[in-house]
CSV table of C-alpha atoms in Angstrom, one decimal:
chain,number,residue,atom,x,y,z
A,1,MET,CA,-8.6,2.3,15.4
A,2,ARG,CA,-7.6,5.5,17.0
A,3,ASN,CA,-4.8,7.7,15.7
A,4,GLU,CA,-2.4,6.5,18.4
A,5,GLU,CA,-3.2,3.0,17.6
A,6,ILE,CA,-2.6,3.6,13.6
A,7,GLU,CA,0.6,5.2,14.3
A,8,ARG,CA,1.9,2.5,16.5
A,9,SER,CA,0.7,-0.1,14.0
A,10,ALA,CA,2.6,1.7,11.2
A,11,SER,CA,5.8,2.3,13.5
A,12,ASP,CA,5.8,-1.5,14.1
A,13,LEU,CA,5.3,-2.5,10.6
A,14,LEU,CA,8.4,-0.3,9.3
A,15,HIS,CA,10.3,-1.6,12.5
A,16,SER,CA,9.4,-5.1,11.1
A,17,VAL,CA,10.4,-4.4,7.6
A,18,GLY,CA,13.7,-2.9,8.5
A,19,VAL,CA,12.8,0.5,7.3
A,20,LEU,CA,14.7,3.4,9.3
A,21,LYS,CA,14.5,6.3,6.6
A,22,THR,CA,12.4,8.0,4.0
A,23,PRO,CA,11.5,7.4,1.3
A,24,ILE,CA,9.4,4.4,2.4
A,25,PRO,CA,10.0,1.5,0.2
A,26,LEU,CA,6.2,0.6,-0.4
A,27,HIS,CA,7.1,-2.3,-2.7
A,28,ARG,CA,9.4,-3.8,0.1
A,29,ILE,CA,6.6,-3.3,2.7
A,30,ALA,CA,3.9,-4.9,0.0
A,31,THR,CA,6.4,-8.0,-0.4
A,32,PHE,CA,6.9,-8.4,3.4
A,33,LEU,CA,2.7,-8.3,3.7
A,34,LYS,CA,2.8,-11.1,0.7
A,35,ALA,CA,1.1,-8.5,-1.7
A,36,GLU,CA,1.5,-8.0,-5.2
A,37,ILE,CA,1.4,-4.5,-6.8
A,38,ASN,CA,0.2,-4.2,-10.2
A,39,GLN,CA,-0.7,-1.5,-12.7
A,40,GLN,CA,-4.1,-1.6,-14.4
A,41,ILE,CA,-6.0,0.5,-16.6
A,42,PHE,CA,-9.2,2.0,-14.6
A,43,GLU,CA,-11.5,4.8,-15.1
A,44,ASP,CA,-9.9,8.0,-14.3
A,45,MET,CA,-12.0,8.3,-10.9
A,46,VAL,CA,-10.6,4.8,-9.7
A,47,SER,CA,-6.9,5.2,-8.2
A,48,GLY,CA,-6.5,1.7,-7.0
A,49,VAL,CA,-8.3,-1.5,-5.5
A,50,LEU,CA,-7.2,-4.1,-2.8
A,51,LEU,CA,-8.0,-7.4,-4.1
A,52,ILE,CA,-7.8,-10.5,-1.3
A,53,LYS,CA,-9.1,-13.9,-2.3
A,54,GLY,CA,-7.7,-16.4,0.4
A,55,ASP,CA,-3.8,-16.0,0.7
A,56,VAL,CA,-3.6,-14.1,-2.5
A,57,ARG,CA,-3.4,-10.2,-2.2
A,58,HIS,CA,-3.2,-7.6,-5.2
A,59,ILE,CA,-2.9,-4.1,-5.0
A,60,MET,CA,-4.2,-2.8,-8.4
A,61,VAL,CA,-3.1,0.8,-9.0
A,62,ASN,CA,-4.4,3.0,-12.1
A,63,LYS,CA,-1.1,3.4,-14.3
A,64,ALA,CA,-2.6,6.4,-16.1
A,65,HIS,CA,-2.2,8.4,-13.0
A,66,HIS,CA,0.8,10.3,-12.0
A,67,PRO,CA,3.6,8.4,-10.2
A,68,ASN,CA,3.0,10.4,-7.2
A,69,ARG,CA,-0.7,9.7,-7.3
A,70,GLN,CA,0.4,6.1,-7.9
A,71,ARG,CA,2.7,6.0,-4.6
A,72,PHE,CA,-0.2,7.6,-2.6
A,73,THR,CA,-2.8,4.9,-3.6
A,74,ILE,CA,-0.3,2.2,-3.0
A,75,ALA,CA,0.5,3.4,0.5
A,76,HIS,CA,-3.4,3.8,1.1
A,77,GLU,CA,-4.2,0.3,0.0
A,78,LEU,CA,-1.3,-1.0,2.2
A,79,GLY,CA,-3.1,0.6,5.0
A,80,HIS,CA,-6.4,-1.2,4.4
A,81,LEU,CA,-4.5,-4.3,4.2
A,82,VAL,CA,-2.9,-3.9,7.5
């Protein structure tokens, strides 16, 4: 995808979820996309993982990481999902 397509896709998603201002409610977006967010223990070098099996979608985030890093990781994995 080109940058313009990515930005349009993100804007369309936020509009569909009804998000009009920051901070972006990532858990609400995950719920809209039918994904569950879970904290897990990973090696420090692993920030997160997106698992998809059939209709089941899980975003696994390293619970040892700082909350800001976890938020970035969740957003990153949502990007992969979209």
